[in-house]
Structure formats: structure tokens, C-alpha cells
CSV table of C-alpha atoms in Angstrom, one decimal:
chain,number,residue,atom,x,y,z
A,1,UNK,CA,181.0,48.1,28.9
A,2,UNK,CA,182.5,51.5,30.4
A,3,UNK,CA,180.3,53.8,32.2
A,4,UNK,CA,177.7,51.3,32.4
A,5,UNK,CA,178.4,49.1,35.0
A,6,UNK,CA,178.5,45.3,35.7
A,7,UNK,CA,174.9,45.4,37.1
A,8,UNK,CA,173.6,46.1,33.7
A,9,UNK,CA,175.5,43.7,32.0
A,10,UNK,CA,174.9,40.7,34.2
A,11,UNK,CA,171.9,41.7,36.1
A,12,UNK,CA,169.2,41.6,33.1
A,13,UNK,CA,171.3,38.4,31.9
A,14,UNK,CA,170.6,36.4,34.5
A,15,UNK,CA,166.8,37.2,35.0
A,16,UNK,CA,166.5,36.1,31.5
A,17,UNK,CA,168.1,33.0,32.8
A,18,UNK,CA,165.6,32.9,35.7
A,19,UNK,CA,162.9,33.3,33.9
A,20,UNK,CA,164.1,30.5,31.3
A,21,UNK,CA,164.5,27.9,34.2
A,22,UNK,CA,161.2,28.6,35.2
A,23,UNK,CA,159.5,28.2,32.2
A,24,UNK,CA,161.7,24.8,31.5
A,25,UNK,CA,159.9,23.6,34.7
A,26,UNK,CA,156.5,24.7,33.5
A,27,UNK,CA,157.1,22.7,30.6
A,28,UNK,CA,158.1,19.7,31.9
A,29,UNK,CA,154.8,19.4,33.7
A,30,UNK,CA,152.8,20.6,30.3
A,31,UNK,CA,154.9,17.3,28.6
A,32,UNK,CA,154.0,14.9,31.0
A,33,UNK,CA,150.4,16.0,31.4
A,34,UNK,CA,150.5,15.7,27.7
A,35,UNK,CA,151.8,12.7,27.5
A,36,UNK,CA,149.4,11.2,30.4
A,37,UNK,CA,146.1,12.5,29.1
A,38,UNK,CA,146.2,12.5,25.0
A,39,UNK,CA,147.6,8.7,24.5
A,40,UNK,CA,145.8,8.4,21.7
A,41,UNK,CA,147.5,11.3,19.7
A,42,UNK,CA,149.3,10.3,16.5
A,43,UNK,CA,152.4,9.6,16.6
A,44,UNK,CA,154.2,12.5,15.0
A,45,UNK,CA,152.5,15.0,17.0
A,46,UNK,CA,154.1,13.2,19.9
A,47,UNK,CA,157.4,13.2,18.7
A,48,UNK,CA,157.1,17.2,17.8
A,49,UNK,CA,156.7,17.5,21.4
A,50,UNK,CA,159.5,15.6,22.4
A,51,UNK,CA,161.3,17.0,19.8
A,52,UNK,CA,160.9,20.4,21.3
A,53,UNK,CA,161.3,19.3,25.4
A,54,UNK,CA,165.0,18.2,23.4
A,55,UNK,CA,165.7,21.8,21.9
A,56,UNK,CA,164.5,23.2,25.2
A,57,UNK,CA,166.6,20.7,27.6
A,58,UNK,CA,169.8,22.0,25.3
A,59,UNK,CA,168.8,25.8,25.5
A,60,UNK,CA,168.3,26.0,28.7
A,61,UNK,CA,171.8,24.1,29.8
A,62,UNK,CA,173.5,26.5,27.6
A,63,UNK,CA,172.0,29.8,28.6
A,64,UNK,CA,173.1,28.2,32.3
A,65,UNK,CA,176.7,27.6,31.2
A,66,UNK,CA,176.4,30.9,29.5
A,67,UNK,CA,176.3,32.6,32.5
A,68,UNK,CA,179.0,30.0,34.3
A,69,UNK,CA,181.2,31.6,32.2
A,70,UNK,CA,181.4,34.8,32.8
A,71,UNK,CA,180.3,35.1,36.7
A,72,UNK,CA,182.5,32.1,37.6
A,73,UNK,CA,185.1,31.0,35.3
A,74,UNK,CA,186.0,34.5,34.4
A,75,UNK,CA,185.1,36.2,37.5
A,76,UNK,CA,186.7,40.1,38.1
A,77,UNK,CA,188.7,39.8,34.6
A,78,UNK,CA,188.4,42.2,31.7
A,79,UNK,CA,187.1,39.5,29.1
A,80,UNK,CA,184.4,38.8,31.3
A,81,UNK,CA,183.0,42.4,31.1
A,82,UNK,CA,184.1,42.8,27.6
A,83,UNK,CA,183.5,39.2,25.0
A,84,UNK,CA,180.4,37.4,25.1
A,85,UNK,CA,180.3,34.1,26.6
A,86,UNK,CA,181.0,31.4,23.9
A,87,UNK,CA,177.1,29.4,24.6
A,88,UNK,CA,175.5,33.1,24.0
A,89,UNK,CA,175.9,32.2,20.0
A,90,UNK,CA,173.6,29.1,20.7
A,91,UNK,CA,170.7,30.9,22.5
A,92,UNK,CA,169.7,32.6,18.4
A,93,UNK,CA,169.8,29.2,17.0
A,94,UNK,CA,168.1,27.3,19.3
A,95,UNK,CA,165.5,29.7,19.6
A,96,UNK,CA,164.7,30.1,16.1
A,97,UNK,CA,164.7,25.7,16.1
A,98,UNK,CA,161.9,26.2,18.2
A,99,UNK,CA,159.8,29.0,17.4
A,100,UNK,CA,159.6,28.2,13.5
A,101,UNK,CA,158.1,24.7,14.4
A,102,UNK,CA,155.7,26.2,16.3
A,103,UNK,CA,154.0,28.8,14.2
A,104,UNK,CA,154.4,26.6,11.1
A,105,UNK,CA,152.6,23.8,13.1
A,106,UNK,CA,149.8,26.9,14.1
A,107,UNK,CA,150.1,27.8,10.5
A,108,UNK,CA,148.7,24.0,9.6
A,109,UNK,CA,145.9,24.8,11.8
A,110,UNK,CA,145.0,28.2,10.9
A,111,UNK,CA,144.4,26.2,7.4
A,112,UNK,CA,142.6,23.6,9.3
A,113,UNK,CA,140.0,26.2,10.4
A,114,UNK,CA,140.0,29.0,7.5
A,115,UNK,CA,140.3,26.9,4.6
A,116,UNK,CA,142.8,29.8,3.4
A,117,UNK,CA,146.1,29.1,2.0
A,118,UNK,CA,146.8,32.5,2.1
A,119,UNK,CA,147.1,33.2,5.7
A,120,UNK,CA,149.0,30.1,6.0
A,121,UNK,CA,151.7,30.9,3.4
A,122,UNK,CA,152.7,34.5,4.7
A,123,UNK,CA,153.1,32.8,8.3
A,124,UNK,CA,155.1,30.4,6.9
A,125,UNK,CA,156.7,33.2,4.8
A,126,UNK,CA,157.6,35.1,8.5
A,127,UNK,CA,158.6,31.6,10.1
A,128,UNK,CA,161.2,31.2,7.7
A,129,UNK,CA,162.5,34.9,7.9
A,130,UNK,CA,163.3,34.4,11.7
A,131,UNK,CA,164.5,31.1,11.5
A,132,UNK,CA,167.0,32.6,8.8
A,133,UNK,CA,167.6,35.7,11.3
A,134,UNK,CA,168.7,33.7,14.0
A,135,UNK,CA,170.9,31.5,12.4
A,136,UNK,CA,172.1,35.0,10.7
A,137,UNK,CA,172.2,36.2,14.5
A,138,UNK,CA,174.0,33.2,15.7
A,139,UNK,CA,176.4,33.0,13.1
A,140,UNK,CA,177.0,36.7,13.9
A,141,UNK,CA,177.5,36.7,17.6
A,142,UNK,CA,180.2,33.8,17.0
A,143,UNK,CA,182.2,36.2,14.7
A,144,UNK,CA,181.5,39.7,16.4
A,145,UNK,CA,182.0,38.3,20.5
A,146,UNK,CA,182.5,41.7,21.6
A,147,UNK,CA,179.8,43.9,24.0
A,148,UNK,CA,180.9,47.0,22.3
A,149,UNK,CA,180.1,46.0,18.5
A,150,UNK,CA,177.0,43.9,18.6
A,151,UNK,CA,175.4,46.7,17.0
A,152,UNK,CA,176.8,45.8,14.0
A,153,UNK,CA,174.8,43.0,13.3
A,154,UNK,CA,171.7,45.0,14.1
A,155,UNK,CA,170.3,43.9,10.5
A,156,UNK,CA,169.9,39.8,11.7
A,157,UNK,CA,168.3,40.7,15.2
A,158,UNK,CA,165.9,42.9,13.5
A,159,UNK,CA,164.7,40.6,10.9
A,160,UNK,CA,164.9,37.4,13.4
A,161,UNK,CA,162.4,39.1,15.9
A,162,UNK,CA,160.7,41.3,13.7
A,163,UNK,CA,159.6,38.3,11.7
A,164,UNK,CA,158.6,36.7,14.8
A,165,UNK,CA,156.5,38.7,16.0
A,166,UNK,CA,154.9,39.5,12.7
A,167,UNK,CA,154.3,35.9,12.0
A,168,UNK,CA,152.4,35.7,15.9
A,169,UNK,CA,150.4,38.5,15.3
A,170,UNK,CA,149.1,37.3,11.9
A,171,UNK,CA,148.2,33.8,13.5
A,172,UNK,CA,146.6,35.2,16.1
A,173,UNK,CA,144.2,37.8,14.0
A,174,UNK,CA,143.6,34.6,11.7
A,175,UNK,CA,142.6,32.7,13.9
A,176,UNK,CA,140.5,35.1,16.1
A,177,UNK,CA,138.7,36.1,12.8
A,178,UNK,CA,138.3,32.6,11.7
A,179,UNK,CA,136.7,31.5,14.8
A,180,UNK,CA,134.6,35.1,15.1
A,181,UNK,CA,133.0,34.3,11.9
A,182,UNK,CA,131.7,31.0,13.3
A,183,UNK,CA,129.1,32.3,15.6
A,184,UNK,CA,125.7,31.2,15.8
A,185,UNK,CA,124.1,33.0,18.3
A,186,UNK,CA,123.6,29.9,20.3
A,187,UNK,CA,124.8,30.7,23.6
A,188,UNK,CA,126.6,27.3,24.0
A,189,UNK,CA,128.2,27.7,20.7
A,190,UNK,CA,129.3,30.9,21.2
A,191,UNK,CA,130.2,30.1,24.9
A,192,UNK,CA,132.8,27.7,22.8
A,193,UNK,CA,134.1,29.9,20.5
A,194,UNK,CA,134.9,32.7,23.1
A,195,UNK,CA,136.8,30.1,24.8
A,196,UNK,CA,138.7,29.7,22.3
A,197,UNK,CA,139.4,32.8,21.5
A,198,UNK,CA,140.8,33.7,24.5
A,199,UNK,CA,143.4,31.0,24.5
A,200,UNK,CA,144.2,32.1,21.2
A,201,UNK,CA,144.9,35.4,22.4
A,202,UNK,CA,146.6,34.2,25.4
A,203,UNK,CA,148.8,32.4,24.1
A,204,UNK,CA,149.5,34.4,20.6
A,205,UNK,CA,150.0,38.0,21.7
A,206,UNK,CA,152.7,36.7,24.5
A,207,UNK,CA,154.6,35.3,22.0
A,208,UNK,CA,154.1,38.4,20.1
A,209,UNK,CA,154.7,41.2,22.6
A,210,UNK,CA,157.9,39.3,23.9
A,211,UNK,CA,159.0,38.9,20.3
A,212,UNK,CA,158.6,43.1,20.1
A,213,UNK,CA,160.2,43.9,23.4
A,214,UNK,CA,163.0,41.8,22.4
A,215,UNK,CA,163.9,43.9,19.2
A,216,UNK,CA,162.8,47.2,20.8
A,217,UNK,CA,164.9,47.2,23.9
A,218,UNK,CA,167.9,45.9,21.8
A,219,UNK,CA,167.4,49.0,19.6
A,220,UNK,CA,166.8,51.5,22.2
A,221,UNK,CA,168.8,50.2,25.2
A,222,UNK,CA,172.0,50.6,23.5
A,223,UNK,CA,174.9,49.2,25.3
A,224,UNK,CA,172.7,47.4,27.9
A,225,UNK,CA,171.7,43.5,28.0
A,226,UNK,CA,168.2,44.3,28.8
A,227,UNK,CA,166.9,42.8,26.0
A,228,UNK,CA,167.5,39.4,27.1
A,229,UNK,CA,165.3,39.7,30.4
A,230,UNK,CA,162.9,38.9,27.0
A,231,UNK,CA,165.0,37.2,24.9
A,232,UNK,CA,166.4,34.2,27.1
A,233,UNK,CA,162.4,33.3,28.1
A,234,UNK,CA,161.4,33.2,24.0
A,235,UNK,CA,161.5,30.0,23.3
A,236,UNK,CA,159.9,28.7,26.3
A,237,UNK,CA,157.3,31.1,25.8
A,238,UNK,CA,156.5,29.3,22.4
A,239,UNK,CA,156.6,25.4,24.0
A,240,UNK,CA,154.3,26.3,26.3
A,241,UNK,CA,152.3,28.4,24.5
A,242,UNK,CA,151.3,25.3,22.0
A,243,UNK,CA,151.7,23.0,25.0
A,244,UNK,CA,148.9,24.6,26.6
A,245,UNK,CA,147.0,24.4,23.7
A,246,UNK,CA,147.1,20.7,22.9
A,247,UNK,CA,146.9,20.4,26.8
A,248,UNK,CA,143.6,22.6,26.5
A,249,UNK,CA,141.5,20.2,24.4
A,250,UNK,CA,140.3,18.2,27.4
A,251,UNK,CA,138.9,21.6,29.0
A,252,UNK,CA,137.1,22.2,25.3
A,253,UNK,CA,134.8,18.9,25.4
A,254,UNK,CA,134.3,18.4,28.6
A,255,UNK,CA,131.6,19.5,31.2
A,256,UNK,CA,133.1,17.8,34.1
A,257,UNK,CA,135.8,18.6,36.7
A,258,UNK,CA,138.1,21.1,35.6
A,259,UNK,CA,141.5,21.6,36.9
A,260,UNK,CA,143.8,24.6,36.4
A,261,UNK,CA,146.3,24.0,33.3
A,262,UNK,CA,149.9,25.1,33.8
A,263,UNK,CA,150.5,28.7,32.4
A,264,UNK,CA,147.3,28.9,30.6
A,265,UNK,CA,143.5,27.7,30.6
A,266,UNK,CA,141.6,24.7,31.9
A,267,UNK,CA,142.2,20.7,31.3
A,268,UNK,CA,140.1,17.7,32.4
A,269,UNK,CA,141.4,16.1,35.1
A,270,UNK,CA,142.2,12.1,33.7
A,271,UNK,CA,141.6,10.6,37.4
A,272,UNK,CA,138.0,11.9,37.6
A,273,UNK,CA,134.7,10.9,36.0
A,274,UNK,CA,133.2,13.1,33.2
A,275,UNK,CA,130.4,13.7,31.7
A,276,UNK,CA,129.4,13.5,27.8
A,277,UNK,CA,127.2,16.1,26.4
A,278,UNK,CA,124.3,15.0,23.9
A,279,UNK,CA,122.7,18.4,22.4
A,280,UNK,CA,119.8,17.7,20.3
A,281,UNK,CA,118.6,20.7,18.8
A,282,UNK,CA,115.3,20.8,17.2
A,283,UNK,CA,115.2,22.3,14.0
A,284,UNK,CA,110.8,22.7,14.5
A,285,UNK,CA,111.0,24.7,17.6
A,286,UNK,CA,111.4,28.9,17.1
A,287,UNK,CA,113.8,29.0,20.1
A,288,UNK,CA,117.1,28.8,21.0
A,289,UNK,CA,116.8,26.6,23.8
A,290,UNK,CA,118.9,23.5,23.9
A,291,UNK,CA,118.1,20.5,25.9
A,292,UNK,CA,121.1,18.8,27.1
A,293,UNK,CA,121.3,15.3,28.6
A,294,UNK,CA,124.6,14.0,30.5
A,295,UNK,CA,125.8,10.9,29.9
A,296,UNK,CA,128.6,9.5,32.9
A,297,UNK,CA,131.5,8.6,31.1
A,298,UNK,CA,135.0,7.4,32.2
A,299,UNK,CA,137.7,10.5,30.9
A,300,UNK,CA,140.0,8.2,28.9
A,301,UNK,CA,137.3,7.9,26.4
A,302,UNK,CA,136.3,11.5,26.9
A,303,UNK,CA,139.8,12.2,25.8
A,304,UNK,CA,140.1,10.4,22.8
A,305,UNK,CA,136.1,11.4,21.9
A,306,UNK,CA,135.7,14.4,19.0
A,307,UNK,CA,133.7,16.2,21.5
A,308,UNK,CA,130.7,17.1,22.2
A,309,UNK,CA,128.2,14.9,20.5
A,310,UNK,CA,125.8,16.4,18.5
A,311,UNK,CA,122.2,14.1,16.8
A,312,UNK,CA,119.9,16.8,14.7
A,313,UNK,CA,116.3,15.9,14.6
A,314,UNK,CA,115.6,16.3,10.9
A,315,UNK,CA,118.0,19.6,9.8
A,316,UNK,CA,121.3,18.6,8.8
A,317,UNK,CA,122.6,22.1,9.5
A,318,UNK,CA,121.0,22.6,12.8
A,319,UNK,CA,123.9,23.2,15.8
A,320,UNK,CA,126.5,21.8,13.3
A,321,UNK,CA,129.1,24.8,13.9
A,322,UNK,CA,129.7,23.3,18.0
A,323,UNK,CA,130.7,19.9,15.9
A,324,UNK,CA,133.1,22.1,13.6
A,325,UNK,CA,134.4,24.1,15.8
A,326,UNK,CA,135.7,21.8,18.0
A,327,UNK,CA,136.5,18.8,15.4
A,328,UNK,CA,138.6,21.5,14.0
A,329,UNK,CA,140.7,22.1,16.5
A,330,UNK,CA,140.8,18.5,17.8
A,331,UNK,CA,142.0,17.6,14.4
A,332,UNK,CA,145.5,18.4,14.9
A,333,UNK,CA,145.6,15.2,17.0
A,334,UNK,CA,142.8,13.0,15.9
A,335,UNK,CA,142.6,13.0,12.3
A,336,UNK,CA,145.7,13.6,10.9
A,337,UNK,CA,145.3,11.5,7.5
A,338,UNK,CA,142.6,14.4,7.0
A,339,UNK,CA,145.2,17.3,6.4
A,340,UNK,CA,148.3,15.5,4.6
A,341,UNK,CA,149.8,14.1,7.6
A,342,UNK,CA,150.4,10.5,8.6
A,343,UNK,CA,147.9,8.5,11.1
A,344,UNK,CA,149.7,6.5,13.7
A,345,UNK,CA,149.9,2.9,12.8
């Protein structure tokens, strides 16, 4: 890359790199607490997740060989300043086996909560459209291993993280809109529900904005490796992103101790006593006061519980939507046969 110097070939490289490490770490400790606190999840739920801490283990020993390569194998030679490493090709594919998971999994949910298959289907659509991207992109940077022409392939890149983006974005107004439209005025409902919301900000628009700094940079930056400060973090930014989510559900039903979750939120510590909440809500009164009574209650069952538990005094309808609200989002794990998938036997 003449004129441009090493520095900006190799510097924003191996941040990316940095950065990818890093969020491997943070991700091993979301898998284990996972695996430590939601025992009772179904079975395939826990295999997604090890299917995942697999593509991550691979992506991140390859984008650490791919810079081996260059700084070390190749070190002061013309090839190293001039072809791509040969593991670069992986980091597209990998990516893509990793991210479209993900938001189809959010998809299932987002149909979970709306009811819509409409939403569902065009984030499945985008899904599909970076998963064929990267494989485009991969595919591309095998053939085209030159610095100098990876503009070429501009196309791929474009509709790989384009797509990616667009699909985060559309999950995360879905599901903001979804849960918006389930207030009650109740301030512990509502409490809920902004809860909720945030995460699903949190850990939608990261995803997102990443996604769009990616392309942007790639387009603008022209002859730079800038993008990949972004684009070597991706995927990791998706694992933990649902990690801390399914991590999450603890902090959602529980009143007790809180301790902080990696990356993201709150979770119930598993080692210390919590507390069940019984909300009866009186459909004769004219107020919107709730009396609440605690109930100690050992966190393994709080875990596997559907969350807060609710007994109406008469009115069927009466403080339903805290039930809803959080059955739906504890469904991903607890009731599988529910929404077409299979229960652990």
C-alpha cells in the first residue's frame, strides 16, 4: 500500500484483533455463567450456544494467525505489505456463521412477542442476504488476495454488512414497539417493560452501528484497513449480545441480589437467596396500588420459575401483561414445544 504506510495497514488490523480477544474472553464467562445458572434450558438452546463459543473459538485463532502471518512469518517482505494473509478469507465466513444464527434466533422471538410473521420474515429475509454476502466476501478475498484490488469486490461487502445492519435495526424497532405497546400504566409493569427495552436497545443498535461502520469506513477509507478495527470485533459483538440476553432473564424475575452481567445488564447471583414476588392485584379497588408479598426462595428454583407470579382476585385480565411480558421472553428457554421447537427429553 504505497504512500500509506505500514501503520495503517497493520495498526487498525491488529486492534481489531485486540478487540476480538477481548470479547472471546467476555464470552467465555457469559457461557459458563450460562451454563451454571439456566440448567434447566432445553437442550437445543444449549447446544446453539455451544455451537457458537465453537465458531468463535475458530475465528478468533484465525484472525490470531492472520496476523502471524504477516508481522512474523513475512516480516519486512513485499508480500507482507502487498497480499492478504491467507486466514483473512475465513474472518467473512465465520462471521456471517455466526451473526445469521443470531438474528434468525431474535427473529423467532420477535414472533414470540408480536404475533407478526411479517417482521419475522424480512429479518430472516436480511439474515440470509449477509450470510450470502460473506460467503460472497470470503469467496472473493481468496480469489482477489491483493491490498490494492479489494475494491473490486465492493458489491459482496456492501450487501454482507448492509444486510446486517438492516436486519439489527429492524429487530430492534420490532421489538421496542412490541414491548411499547404492552404498557399498562402500572408502574411495576412498566418498570418491566423499560427494562427490557433498554437491553434490547443495548444490545441491538451495537450490533447495528458496528455493522454500519464496518461498510462505511471500507467505502470511504479507501486504501486503509480501518474498517476492521469494527469488522474483526463483529461477531463477538453478536455472541455476546444474545448471551447477555439469555444471561439477563435471572435479573427480569427476580427482586433479590443483583450482580453486574458481563458486557450488558443485571443477572441473579445463583449462590444467594432470592426472593419470589406474589402481586395480587384487585380488580374492586380504583387504584393502582399493588400489594406485594415476598416469599424466600432458594435461586435454582427462581431460575427455572416463569417469573413473577401473579393470582387475580376475581378479573381474569387484571395485571396479566407483567405475566406476558416476561413468559414471553422466558419462552425462548422454557417452553419450547410452544413455538415449533423441541422440549428437552
Amino acid at each position: 500500500m504505497a504512500g500509506d504506510g505500514v501503520e495503517l495497514l497493520f495498526g487498525p488490523m491488529l486492534i481489531g484483533v485486540f478487540l476480538n480477544t477481548t470479547l472471546y474472553g467476555a464470552m467465555v464467562v457469559q457461557t459458563f455463567v450460562y451454563f451454571q445458572t439456566y440448567k434447566n434450558d432445553s437442550w437445543w438452546i444449549k447446544m446453539f450456544v455451544l455451537y457458537l463459543l465453537f465458531c468463535e473459538t475458530l475465528n478468533t485463532g484465525f484472525d490470531i494467525g492472520m496476523m502471524y502471518e504477516p508481522l512474523i512469518i513475512r516480516y519486512a517482505t513485499l508480500r507482507a505489505t502487498t497480499i492478504a494473509p491467507i486466514m483473512l478469507s475465513a474472518d467473512p465466513l465465520l462471521t456471517v456463521l455466526i451473526s445469521s444464527p443470531v438474528q434468525a434466533f431474535i427473529a423467532w422471538r420477535v414472533r414470540v412477542m408480536s404475533g407478526s410473521r411479517l417482521i419475522p420474515s424480512i429479518v430472516c429475509f436480511f439474515a440470509f442476504t449477509a450470510f450470502v454476502g460473506g460467503i460472497a466476501t470470503t469467496v472473493s478475498v481468496t480469489i482477489i488476495n491483493e491490498y490494492a484490488r479489494f475494491h473490486q469486490f465492493n458489491g459482496a461487502v456492501i450487501t454482507w454488512l448492509a444486510s446486517s445492519a438492516a436486519g439489527d435495526i429492524v429487530i430492534t424497532i420490532s421489538l421496542v414497539l412490541s414491548l411499547w405497546r404492552q404498557r399498562t400504566g402500572f408502574a411495576v409493569t412498566d418498570d418491566l417493560i423499560n427494562r427490557l427495552i433498554r437491553l434490547t436497545v443495548q444490545t441491538g443498535l451495537i450490533t447495528a452501528l458496528s455493522a454500519t461502520a464496518d461498510v462505511t469506513i471500507f467505502l470511504i477509507a479507501k486504501n486503509t484497513t480501518l474498517n476492521y478495527i469494527w469488522d474483526f470485533a463483529l461477531s463477538k459483538l453478536y455472541s455476546n449480545s444474545l448471551l447477555s440476553t439469555l444471561n439477563a432473564r435471572g435479573g427480569w424475575k427476580a427482586t433479590g441480589p443483583l450482580q453486574e452481567n458481563v458486557l450488558f445488564g443485571h443477572t441473579s447471583s445463583s449462590d444467594s437467596t432470592t426472593f419470589q414476588t406474589d402481586m395480587f392485584i384487585n380488580p374492586h379497588t380504583h387504584t393502582d396500588t399493588l400489594s406485594i408479598e415476598l416469599q424466600p426462595q432458594r435461586a435454582s428454583n427462581a431460575v427455572s420459575s416463569k417469573g413473577p407470579r401473579i393470582r387475580e382476585l376475581g378479573d381474569e385480565e387484571s395485571g396479566i401483561s407483567i405475566r406476558k411480558v416476561v413468559e414471553q421472553f422466558d419462552d425462548i428457554a422454557t417452553s419450547p414445544k410452544t413455538h415449533g421447537f423441541p422440549s428437552e427429553t
